[in-house]
Tab-separated table of N, CA and C in Angstrom:
chain	number	residue	atom	x	y	z
A	176	MET	N	28.961	47.019	4.555
A	176	MET	CA	28.059	46.712	3.545
A	176	MET	C	28.246	45.202	3.098
A	177	PHE	N	30.130	44.737	2.693
A	177	PHE	CA	30.280	43.393	2.154
A	177	PHE	C	29.963	42.625	3.185
A	178	ILE	N	30.092	42.871	4.809
A	178	ILE	CA	29.803	41.720	5.660
A	178	ILE	C	28.062	41.390	5.581
A	179	ARG	N	27.438	42.477	5.513
A	179	ARG	CA	25.999	42.125	5.278
A	179	ARG	C	25.636	41.391	4.693
A	180	LYS	N	26.108	41.766	3.093
A	180	LYS	CA	25.621	40.655	2.186
A	180	LYS	C	26.276	38.983	2.376
A	181	VAL	N	27.166	39.123	2.936
A	181	VAL	CA	27.763	37.623	3.199
A	181	VAL	C	27.337	36.927	4.529
A	182	ARG	N	26.399	37.662	5.334
A	182	ARG	CA	25.710	37.005	6.446
A	182	ARG	C	24.372	37.138	5.407
A	183	SER	N	23.891	37.892	4.802
A	183	SER	CA	22.592	37.473	4.001
A	183	SER	C	22.769	36.144	3.350
A	184	SER	N	23.658	35.806	2.489
A	184	SER	CA	24.018	34.988	1.561
A	184	SER	C	24.412	33.609	2.311
A	185	CYS	N	24.810	33.463	3.667
A	185	CYS	CA	25.015	32.432	4.500
A	185	CYS	C	23.751	32.036	5.268
A	186	CYS	N	22.723	33.135	5.277
A	186	CYS	CA	21.286	32.827	6.273
A	186	CYS	C	20.555	32.159	5.258
A	187	MET	N	20.684	32.832	3.666
A	187	MET	CA	20.047	31.971	2.449
A	187	MET	C	20.205	30.412	2.540
A	188	LEU	N	21.658	30.199	1.993
A	188	LEU	CA	21.928	29.310	2.358
A	188	LEU	C	21.983	28.156	3.319
A	189	SER	N	21.701	28.330	4.676
A	189	SER	CA	20.872	27.760	5.676
A	189	SER	C	19.759	27.655	5.496
A	190	ALA	N	18.532	28.209	5.019
A	190	ALA	CA	17.466	28.335	5.172
A	190	ALA	C	17.245	26.913	4.102
A	191	LEU	N	17.840	26.964	2.734
A	191	LEU	CA	17.764	26.134	1.479
A	191	LEU	C	18.354	25.083	2.498
A	192	ILE	N	19.188	24.821	3.197
A	192	ILE	CA	19.552	23.208	3.601
A	192	ILE	C	18.622	22.936	4.743
A	193	VAL	N	18.049	23.536	5.131
A	193	VAL	CA	17.141	23.042	6.187
A	193	VAL	C	16.121	22.657	5.369
A	194	LEU	N	15.870	23.558	4.479
A	194	LEU	CA	14.190	23.058	3.741
A	194	LEU	C	14.786	21.848	3.227
A	195	PHE	N	15.813	21.564	2.625
A	195	PHE	CA	16.031	20.295	1.359
A	195	PHE	C	16.037	19.205	2.249
A	196	VAL	N	16.741	19.036	3.770
A	196	VAL	CA	16.823	17.917	4.776
A	196	VAL	C	15.251	17.605	4.944
A	197	GLY	N	14.602	18.768	5.565
A	197	GLY	CA	13.238	18.623	6.237
A	197	GLY	C	12.398	17.641	4.891
A	198	LEU	N	12.240	18.410	3.539
A	198	LEU	CA	11.477	17.630	2.631
A	198	LEU	C	12.227	15.926	2.308
A	199	SER	N	13.562	15.998	1.989
A	199	SER	CA	14.207	14.687	2.124
A	199	SER	C	13.573	13.482	2.941
A	200	SER	N	13.781	13.867	4.428
A	200	SER	CA	13.388	13.114	5.781
A	200	SER	C	11.640	12.908	5.510
A	201	GLN	N	11.064	13.636	4.793
A	201	GLN	CA	9.426	12.945	4.842
A	201	GLN	C	9.503	11.529	3.982
A	202	GLN	N	9.981	11.465	3.168
A	202	GLN	CA	10.469	10.060	2.380
A	202	GLN	C	10.770	9.259	3.522
A	203	ALA	N	11.437	9.286	4.378
A	203	ALA	CA	12.235	8.230	5.033
A	203	ALA	C	11.198	7.885	6.232
A	204	LEU	N	9.902	8.944	6.465
A	204	LEU	CA	8.903	8.608	7.592
A	204	LEU	C	7.606	8.655	6.793
A	205	ALA	N	7.454	8.076	5.724
A	205	ALA	CA	6.482	7.771	5.116
A	205	ALA	C	5.574	6.041	5.250
A	206	HIS	N	4.421	5.967	5.433
A	206	HIS	CA	4.276	4.986	5.382
A	206	HIS	C	3.813	4.004	3.550
A	207	ALA	N	3.558	2.654	4.028
A	207	ALA	CA	3.415	1.871	2.668
A	207	ALA	C	1.526	2.470	2.301
A	208	HIS	N	1.576	3.130	1.656
A	208	HIS	CA	0.050	3.604	1.247
A	208	HIS	C	-0.441	2.660	-0.033
A	209	LEU	N	-1.478	1.989	-0.237
A	209	LEU	CA	-1.915	1.177	-0.982
A	209	LEU	C	-1.862	2.103	-2.635
A	210	LYS	N	-1.521	1.613	-3.109
A	210	LYS	CA	-1.175	2.469	-4.931
A	210	LYS	C	-2.053	2.060	-6.149
A	211	ILE	N	-2.140	0.403	-6.083
A	211	ILE	CA	-3.060	-0.136	-7.026
A	211	ILE	C	-3.949	-1.906	-6.268
A	212	GLU	N	-5.101	-2.089	-6.999
A	212	GLU	CA	-5.176	-3.370	-6.172
A	212	GLU	C	-5.988	-3.790	-7.626
A	213	SER	N	-6.033	-5.321	-7.628
A	213	SER	CA	-6.467	-5.911	-8.605
A	213	SER	C	-7.407	-7.119	-7.931
A	214	PRO	N	-8.727	-7.146	-8.075
A	214	PRO	CA	-9.735	-6.102	-8.711
A	214	PRO	C	-9.381	-5.032	-8.383
A	215	ALA	N	-10.295	-3.985	-9.008
A	215	ALA	CA	-9.898	-2.499	-8.406
A	215	ALA	C	-11.165	-2.236	-7.482
A	216	ALA	N	-10.704	-1.417	-6.619
A	216	ALA	CA	-11.919	-0.754	-5.656
A	216	ALA	C	-12.846	-0.556	-6.293
A	217	ASP	N	-14.210	-0.367	-5.766
A	217	ASP	CA	-15.305	-0.446	-6.407
A	217	ASP	C	-15.863	-1.094	-7.746
A	218	ALA	N	-14.788	-2.172	-8.523
A	218	ALA	CA	-14.760	-2.321	-9.567
A	218	ALA	C	-15.713	-3.609	-9.661
A	219	THR	N	-16.569	-3.557	-10.731
A	219	THR	CA	-17.763	-4.959	-11.044
A	219	THR	C	-17.061	-5.476	-12.364
A	220	ILE	N	-16.697	-6.861	-11.586
A	220	ILE	CA	-15.706	-7.604	-12.871
A	220	ILE	C	-17.299	-8.896	-13.258
A	221	GLY	N	-16.548	-9.437	-14.705
A	221	GLY	CA	-17.497	-10.507	-14.875
A	221	GLY	C	-17.110	-11.368	-15.034
A	222	SER	N	-16.009	-12.251	-14.135
A	222	SER	CA	-15.633	-13.680	-13.697
A	222	SER	C	-14.877	-13.029	-12.352
A	223	ALA	N	-15.056	-14.361	-11.573
A	223	ALA	CA	-13.864	-14.422	-10.343
A	223	ALA	C	-13.110	-14.144	-10.345
A	224	PRO	N	-12.223	-13.320	-9.485
A	224	PRO	CA	-10.286	-13.041	-9.734
A	224	PRO	C	-9.977	-14.812	-9.214
A	225	GLU	N	-8.449	-14.896	-10.057
A	225	GLU	CA	-7.961	-15.757	-9.543
A	225	GLU	C	-7.280	-15.695	-8.274
A	226	ALA	N	-7.158	-14.279	-8.379
A	226	ALA	CA	-6.361	-13.741	-6.744
A	226	ALA	C	-6.499	-12.348	-6.438
A	227	VAL	N	-6.504	-11.812	-5.822
A	227	VAL	CA	-6.617	-10.419	-5.196
A	227	VAL	C	-4.851	-9.851	-4.869
A	228	THR	N	-4.734	-9.054	-5.680
A	228	THR	CA	-3.223	-8.423	-5.912
A	228	THR	C	-3.087	-6.740	-5.381
A	229	LEU	N	-2.410	-6.599	-4.059
A	229	LEU	CA	-2.263	-5.264	-3.879
A	229	LEU	C	-1.005	-4.796	-4.206
A	230	GLY	N	-0.955	-3.335	-4.476
A	230	GLY	CA	0.686	-2.807	-4.553
A	230	GLY	C	0.331	-1.725	-3.758
A	231	PHE	N	2.027	-1.589	-2.758
A	231	PHE	CA	1.987	-0.716	-2.187
A	231	PHE	C	3.129	0.568	-2.530
A	232	SER	N	3.342	1.249	-2.321
A	232	SER	CA	4.369	2.824	-2.469
A	232	SER	C	5.693	2.650	-1.807
A	233	GLU	N	5.860	1.533	-0.862
A	233	GLU	CA	6.870	0.909	-0.711
A	233	GLU	C	7.256	-0.559	-0.067
A	234	GLY	N	8.394	-1.623	0.073
A	234	GLY	CA	8.243	-2.645	0.207
A	234	GLY	C	7.178	-3.068	1.827
A	235	ILE	N	7.382	-4.462	1.408
A	235	ILE	CA	6.180	-5.125	2.631
A	235	ILE	C	6.951	-6.159	3.775
A	236	GLU	N	6.916	-6.098	4.617
A	236	GLU	CA	7.408	-7.096	5.562
A	236	GLU	C	6.049	-8.194	5.679
A	237	LEU	N	6.078	-9.513	4.753
A	237	LEU	CA	5.200	-10.554	4.482
A	237	LEU	C	4.784	-10.964	6.180
A	238	ASN	N	5.456	-11.294	6.801
A	238	ASN	CA	5.155	-11.960	7.892
A	238	ASN	C	4.520	-11.041	8.951
A	239	PHE	N	4.486	-9.714	8.526
A	239	PHE	CA	3.775	-8.904	9.546
A	239	PHE	C	2.453	-8.114	8.851
A	240	SER	N	2.081	-9.125	7.812
A	240	SER	CA	1.059	-8.621	7.078
A	240	SER	C	0.007	-9.577	6.547
A	241	GLY	N	-0.951	-8.765	6.485
A	241	GLY	CA	-2.325	-9.757	6.329
A	241	GLY	C	-3.125	-9.344	5.095
A	242	VAL	N	-4.294	-10.249	4.453
A	242	VAL	CA	-5.107	-10.150	3.764
A	242	VAL	C	-6.309	-10.899	3.993
A	243	LYS	N	-7.704	-10.200	4.035
A	243	LYS	CA	-8.422	-11.315	3.890
A	243	LYS	C	-9.738	-10.502	3.217
A	244	VAL	N	-10.252	-11.690	2.547
A	244	VAL	CA	-11.663	-11.334	1.701
A	244	VAL	C	-13.165	-12.269	2.105
A	245	THR	N	-13.676	-11.074	2.438
A	245	THR	CA	-15.161	-11.696	2.662
A	245	THR	C	-16.415	-11.602	1.825
A	246	GLY	N	-16.945	-12.342	1.582
A	246	GLY	CA	-17.973	-12.349	0.703
A	246	GLY	C	-19.430	-11.790	1.100
A	247	PRO	N	-20.270	-11.956	0.033
A	247	PRO	CA	-21.459	-11.227	0.317
A	247	PRO	C	-22.329	-11.852	1.481
A	248	ASP	N	-21.974	-12.938	2.075
A	248	ASP	CA	-22.599	-13.544	3.120
A	248	ASP	C	-21.837	-13.391	4.595
A	249	ASN	N	-20.984	-12.280	4.604
A	249	ASN	CA	-20.042	-12.134	5.805
A	249	ASN	C	-19.146	-13.365	5.947
A	250	ASN	N	-19.308	-14.282	5.349
A	250	ASN	CA	-18.312	-15.608	5.385
A	250	ASN	C	-16.610	-15.039	4.540
A	251	VAL	N	-15.422	-15.377	5.424
A	251	VAL	CA	-14.445	-15.400	4.998
A	251	VAL	C	-14.054	-16.333	3.937
A	252	VAL	N	-13.798	-15.654	2.622
A	252	VAL	CA	-12.941	-16.656	1.269
A	252	VAL	C	-12.534	-17.361	1.570
A	253	LYS	N	-12.125	-18.824	1.228
A	253	LYS	CA	-11.173	-19.617	1.019
A	253	LYS	C	-9.951	-19.161	0.020
A	254	THR	N	-9.007	-18.935	0.872
A	254	THR	CA	-8.035	-18.503	0.173
A	254	THR	C	-6.416	-19.300	0.087
A	255	GLY	N	-5.649	-19.026	-0.568
A	255	GLY	CA	-4.305	-20.123	-0.411
A	255	GLY	C	-3.288	-18.748	0.336
A	256	GLU	N	-2.136	-19.097	0.513
A	256	GLU	CA	-1.033	-18.533	1.273
A	256	GLU	C	-1.041	-17.304	0.783
A	257	LEU	N	-1.004	-15.988	1.278
A	257	LEU	CA	-0.526	-15.065	1.150
A	257	LEU	C	1.057	-14.886	0.773
A	258	LYS	N	1.587	-14.107	-0.434
A	258	LYS	CA	2.477	-13.922	-0.841
A	258	LYS	C	3.431	-12.919	-1.682
A	259	LEU	N	4.608	-12.387	-1.203
A	259	LEU	CA	4.981	-11.391	-1.967
A	259	LEU	C	5.385	-11.737	-3.576
A	260	ASP	N	5.189	-11.068	-4.236
A	260	ASP	CA	5.367	-10.784	-5.436
A	260	ASP	C	7.469	-11.312	-5.692
A	261	PRO	N	7.649	-12.551	-6.203
A	261	PRO	CA	8.723	-12.690	-6.089
A	261	PRO	C	10.178	-11.511	-6.774
A	262	VAL	N	9.706	-10.669	-7.615
A	262	VAL	CA	10.334	-9.771	-8.261
A	262	VAL	C	10.384	-8.353	-8.023
A	263	ASN	N	8.779	-8.149	-7.247
A	263	ASN	CA	8.555	-6.895	-6.239
A	263	ASN	C	8.340	-6.586	-5.086
A	264	ASN	N	8.881	-6.621	-3.944
A	264	ASN	CA	8.644	-6.542	-2.478
A	264	ASN	C	7.283	-5.569	-2.176
A	265	THR	N	7.163	-4.862	-3.024
A	265	THR	CA	5.663	-3.892	-2.912
A	265	THR	C	4.326	-4.582	-2.910
A	266	GLN	N	4.315	-5.683	-3.947
A	266	GLN	CA	2.927	-6.231	-4.135
A	266	GLN	C	3.019	-7.398	-3.216
A	267	LEU	N	1.619	-7.864	-3.005
A	267	LEU	CA	1.137	-8.636	-2.461
A	267	LEU	C	0.120	-9.674	-3.046
A	268	ILE	N	0.157	-10.651	-2.973
A	268	ILE	CA	-0.609	-11.798	-4.014
A	268	ILE	C	-1.566	-12.850	-3.227
A	269	LEU	N	-2.467	-12.520	-2.952
A	269	LEU	CA	-3.468	-13.623	-2.341
A	269	LEU	C	-4.569	-14.892	-3.444
A	270	PRO	N	-3.902	-15.949	-3.613
A	270	PRO	CA	-4.773	-16.732	-4.303
A	270	PRO	C	-5.817	-16.793	-3.646
A	271	ILE	N	-7.231	-17.011	-4.584
A	271	ILE	CA	-8.626	-17.420	-4.580
A	271	ILE	C	-8.341	-18.779	-4.374
A	272	ASP	N	-9.009	-19.706	-3.743
A	272	ASP	CA	-9.029	-20.897	-3.497
A	272	ASP	C	-10.464	-21.344	-4.112
A	273	SER	N	-11.426	-20.614	-3.751
A	273	SER	CA	-12.764	-21.090	-3.755
A	273	SER	C	-13.471	-19.755	-4.747
A	274	ALA	N	-14.347	-20.699	-6.052
A	274	ALA	CA	-15.525	-20.023	-7.191
A	274	ALA	C	-16.072	-18.827	-6.158
A	275	LEU	N	-15.929	-17.579	-6.092
A	275	LEU	CA	-16.749	-16.697	-5.759
A	275	LEU	C	-17.982	-16.613	-6.610
A	276	LYS	N	-19.026	-16.399	-5.986
A	276	LYS	CA	-20.449	-16.172	-6.278
A	276	LYS	C	-20.722	-14.761	-7.111
A	277	ALA	N	-21.880	-14.577	-7.628
A	277	ALA	CA	-22.153	-13.288	-7.774
A	277	ALA	C	-22.495	-12.565	-6.200
A	278	GLY	N	-21.970	-11.407	-6.261
A	278	GLY	CA	-21.731	-10.638	-5.146
A	278	GLY	C	-21.042	-9.303	-4.528
A	279	LYS	N	-21.212	-8.594	-3.841
A	279	LYS	CA	-20.024	-7.841	-2.973
A	279	LYS	C	-19.051	-8.451	-2.241
A	280	TYR	N	-17.874	-8.218	-2.583
A	280	TYR	CA	-16.667	-8.662	-1.802
A	280	TYR	C	-15.818	-7.706	-1.286
A	281	ASP	N	-15.473	-7.777	0.205
A	281	ASP	CA	-14.959	-7.084	0.969
A	281	ASP	C	-13.485	-7.332	1.134
A	282	VAL	N	-12.442	-6.350	1.120
A	282	VAL	CA	-10.827	-6.939	0.911
A	282	VAL	C	-10.473	-5.756	2.124
A	283	SER	N	-10.197	-6.497	3.283
A	283	SER	CA	-9.471	-5.672	4.084
A	283	SER	C	-7.938	-6.095	4.475
A	284	TRP	N	-7.143	-5.386	4.429
A	284	TRP	CA	-5.685	-5.720	4.619
A	284	TRP	C	-4.900	-4.539	5.926
A	285	HIS	N	-3.863	-5.767	6.189
A	285	HIS	CA	-2.796	-4.790	7.058
A	285	HIS	C	-1.343	-4.927	6.625
A	286	VAL	N	-0.794	-3.967	6.862
A	286	VAL	CA	1.080	-4.368	6.266
A	286	VAL	C	1.727	-3.828	7.283
A	287	VAL	N	2.846	-4.001	7.296
A	287	VAL	CA	4.099	-3.506	7.660
A	287	VAL	C	5.168	-3.335	6.599
A	288	SER	N	5.158	-2.106	6.575
A	288	SER	CA	6.387	-1.523	5.246
A	288	SER	C	7.663	-2.080	6.304
A	289	VAL	N	8.531	-2.119	5.086
A	289	VAL	CA	10.005	-2.767	5.483
A	289	VAL	C	11.025	-1.438	6.645
A	290	ASP	N	10.063	-0.422	6.683
A	290	ASP	CA	10.747	0.714	8.006
A	290	ASP	C	9.852	0.552	8.754
A	291	GLY	N	9.326	-0.635	8.967
A	291	GLY	CA	8.310	-0.428	10.354
A	291	GLY	C	7.135	0.123	10.916
A	292	HIS	N	6.746	0.896	9.394
A	292	HIS	CA	5.620	1.543	9.576
A	292	HIS	C	4.347	0.827	9.618
A	293	LYS	N	2.928	0.703	10.215
A	293	LYS	CA	1.825	-0.149	9.867
A	293	LYS	C	0.933	0.956	9.402
A	294	THR	N	0.098	-0.086	8.450
A	294	THR	CA	-1.090	0.550	7.206
A	294	THR	C	-1.859	-0.631	7.506
A	295	LYS	N	-3.242	0.307	7.535
A	295	LYS	CA	-4.384	-1.143	7.260
A	295	LYS	C	-5.302	-0.494	6.362
A	296	GLY	N	-6.408	-0.724	5.340
A	296	GLY	CA	-7.521	-0.400	4.934
A	296	GLY	C	-8.359	-1.212	4.228
A	297	THR	N	-9.520	-1.164	3.967
A	297	THR	CA	-10.078	-2.046	3.271
A	297	THR	C	-10.801	-1.563	1.843
A	298	TYR	N	-11.193	-2.178	1.167
A	298	TYR	CA	-11.816	-1.904	-0.260
A	298	TYR	C	-13.061	-2.602	-0.723
A	299	SER	N	-13.848	-2.813	-2.034
A	299	SER	CA	-14.495	-3.542	-1.901
A	299	SER	C	-14.386	-3.849	-3.644
A	300	PHE	N	-15.156	-4.896	-4.121
A	300	PHE	CA	-15.655	-5.343	-5.460
A	300	PHE	C	-16.675	-6.188	-5.616
A	301	THR	N	-17.485	-6.348	-6.915
A	301	THR	CA	-18.679	-7.140	-6.968
A	301	THR	C	-18.223	-8.123	-8.145
A	302	VAL	N	-18.356	-8.951	-7.970
A	302	VAL	CA	-18.532	-9.881	-8.934
A	302	VAL	C	-19.946	-10.185	-9.504
A	303	LYS	N	-20.246	-9.749	-10.801
A	303	LYS	CA	-21.431	-10.313	-11.701
A	303	LYS	C	-21.876	-11.461	-11.679
C-alpha cells in the first residue's frame, strides 16, 4: 500500500514537471507579434502622422526588418530611416518625410525577432 502511494506521488510529480517544462518552453518558441501600432489599425486620423510606430511582443533585429507605407495612389510614401526605439528594442519607428494627403494608407512590415523568428503583416489607416 505504501509503495503504491509513493509510486502515485512520483507519477503525479513527474507529470507536473513535464507540464511546467512544456508550458515554459512555449515562450521561447514564440514569434514577435505586433501588439500596438500608431497610427492605429483601421483608425481615421485628422492630420498626417510624423512617424509610424510599431510595438512587438519581443525584441526586434533592426537589420533584418522593414516597414513600408503605401498611399491611396499605390505609391510608396517617402520615409526616413527605420529605427529601433533607443530604450525599447521591441519598438520600431519609421519617420514620415512627406506630407500625407487625405486617403487610405497601407502599412506592411516584416521583422525578425531576437530569437530569429520571422513575422510579417499589414494594416491600414486613413488620413481625413
